[in-house]
Amino acid sequence: MNSAATQPLVLPFDVMRVRQDFPILAREVHRQPLAYLDNGASAQRPLAVIAAVDDYERHHHANIHRGVHTLSQEATALYESARDRVMRHINARSRNEVLFVRGTTEAINLVAQSYARPLLKAGDEILITHLEHHANIVPWQMVCEQTGAKLVVAPMDVHGEVHAEAVEALMGPRTRLLACAHVSNALGTVLPVRRLLASARARGIVSLVDGAQAIPHMDVDMQSLACDFYVFSGHKVYAPTGIGVLYGREALLERMPPWQGGGDMILTVSFERTTYNALPYKFEAGTPNISGAIGLGAALAYLGTIDLAAAHAHEHALLLHATKVLSQIEGLRIVGTAREKASLVSFAVDAVHAHDLGTILDQDGIAIRTGHHCAMPVMDFFKLPATARASFVFYNTYEEIDRLGASVRRARAMFR
Ligand code: PLP
């Protein structure tokens, strides 16, 4: 029998159809069709998210958890079903492990202050890597100042790769916590987190993974990764801003004191003594971002309607195409050449400052990010003040990347 006949039919990812789900992609910027290549900073919202937030605001808004009236119960049900959706998306064991926070930054600060601060003693160590976002550096520096603990930084190489052996060599008897990115926002590097987590676990080191750049591009499964904490922001995965997730292993969260005090996180309050609410509410003091959580639930539900394996394969194809197109430009240097990368390319162009480049590209309707990408130690390492960064998701096209290439050439010609 002809083997082709037995193969399942693999349809190419229908990017043009998917683009119709994102109304903003139809707009023009400076009379050019928008080419939105700044998804690493924030992705756009599909209609499903816009509609879910709109429906909540129009028909169901009220404060949650405390009302007996219908609107409050509806809002509570929507908010809590968003938590269930997150739980399923990341395959957490329990909804008690899914805490809603403002975003990645707040999640890391929560772990630093609620998990690390009470535990750390002078001389203890927190291990991070050289390519972290400031959000995964500064909260640890703050807790080091508060406790006398030490920040230890694992190196990266000239390709922007972090080698597991180099991190493992720094795991010592005083290492209390490993905090590392899953994917670097400045370079695109995918870190060997599975191995790092196994090594940390074998040594009794608690781990936190900054998944802000990973969650849009790969399946993230808490039970198979088996990390202690995993954090991400909704707005990078097609949800509104101001909402994110701290996943924490239930046994650890149970032992941690609350971070912020206030309404909703308590069971009883008197002036003598307060008792705290159960998980996950113990960590959600005050009125949360209800519409944001509902939007996040809708974003993850939307992802459930598309062929994610095909979408991720398309993103990888975009990375290869962009790498090829940009490498052919004279005077352009790609910064971050790790063997395994997510769909993001950082680059520098001779004699053109990244900000000038960004401004010229904007005139052509192309949105990229320029600057230090909240990763100044990475810029220092490569001796650059800034890079330009084009970051792609499944709604981007080859044609947009070709336009990026042409526009970069035009900018370079202007500065020669
Ligand atoms: N970590 C990484 C790897 C990021 O890319 C970002 C945002 O760019 C953050 C943390 C911070 O995320 P947020 O500003 O949504 O809290």
mmCIF file of C-alpha atoms and ligand atoms in Angstrom, residues 40-41 102-106 108 133 135-136 181 183-185 210 212-213 233 235-236 389, ligand 1:
data_model
loop_
_atom_site.group_PDB
_atom_site.id
_atom_site.type_symbol
_atom_site.label_atom_id
_atom_site.label_comp_id
_atom_site.label_asym_id
_atom_site.label_seq_id
_atom_site.Cartn_x
_atom_site.Cartn_y
_atom_site.Cartn_z
ATOM 1 C CA GLY A 40 6.936 39.360 23.356
ATOM 2 C CA ALA A 41 5.964 42.607 25.054
ATOM 3 C CA ARG A 102 -1.364 41.102 38.518
ATOM 4 C CA GLY A 103 1.225 39.380 36.347
ATOM 5 C CA THR A 104 4.615 37.717 36.333
ATOM 6 C CA THR A 105 6.192 40.559 38.278
ATOM 7 C CA GLU A 106 3.713 40.384 41.116
ATOM 8 C CA ILE A 108 7.680 36.630 41.691
ATOM 9 C CA HIS A 133 14.232 39.654 33.059
ATOM 10 C CA ALA A 135 11.344 40.873 37.273
ATOM 11 C CA ASN A 136 13.323 37.736 38.073
ATOM 12 C CA ALA A 181 13.305 31.794 32.901
ATOM 13 C CA VAL A 183 12.382 31.306 27.679
ATOM 14 C CA SER A 184 14.516 34.460 27.588
ATOM 15 C CA ASN A 185 12.584 37.560 26.559
ATOM 16 C CA ASP A 210 9.399 32.460 34.926
ATOM 17 C CA ALA A 212 6.153 34.683 30.777
ATOM 18 C CA GLN A 213 7.678 33.984 27.344
ATOM 19 C CA SER A 233 1.244 37.084 32.629
ATOM 20 C CA HIS A 235 -1.350 39.741 28.423
ATOM 21 C CA LYS A 236 1.358 37.721 26.680
ATOM 22 C CA ARG A 389 13.501 42.652 18.890
HETATM 23 N N1 PLP B 1 9.644 37.796 32.741
HETATM 24 C C1 PLP B 1 9.787 37.738 31.415
HETATM 25 C C2 PLP B 1 10.639 36.673 30.798
HETATM 26 C C3 PLP B 1 9.140 38.690 30.625
HETATM 27 O O1 PLP B 1 9.280 38.659 29.299
HETATM 28 C C4 PLP B 1 8.343 39.682 31.242
HETATM 29 C C5 PLP B 1 7.696 40.741 30.434
HETATM 30 O O2 PLP B 1 8.187 41.149 29.428
HETATM 31 C C6 PLP B 1 8.219 39.667 32.627
HETATM 32 C C7 PLP B 1 8.882 38.714 33.341
HETATM 33 C C8 PLP B 1 7.381 40.680 33.336
HETATM 34 O O3 PLP B 1 6.045 40.511 32.999
HETATM 35 P P1 PLP B 1 4.933 41.554 33.496
HETATM 36 O O4 PLP B 1 5.460 42.918 33.151
HETATM 37 O O5 PLP B 1 3.718 41.174 32.725
HETATM 38 O O6 PLP B 1 4.777 41.361 34.969
#
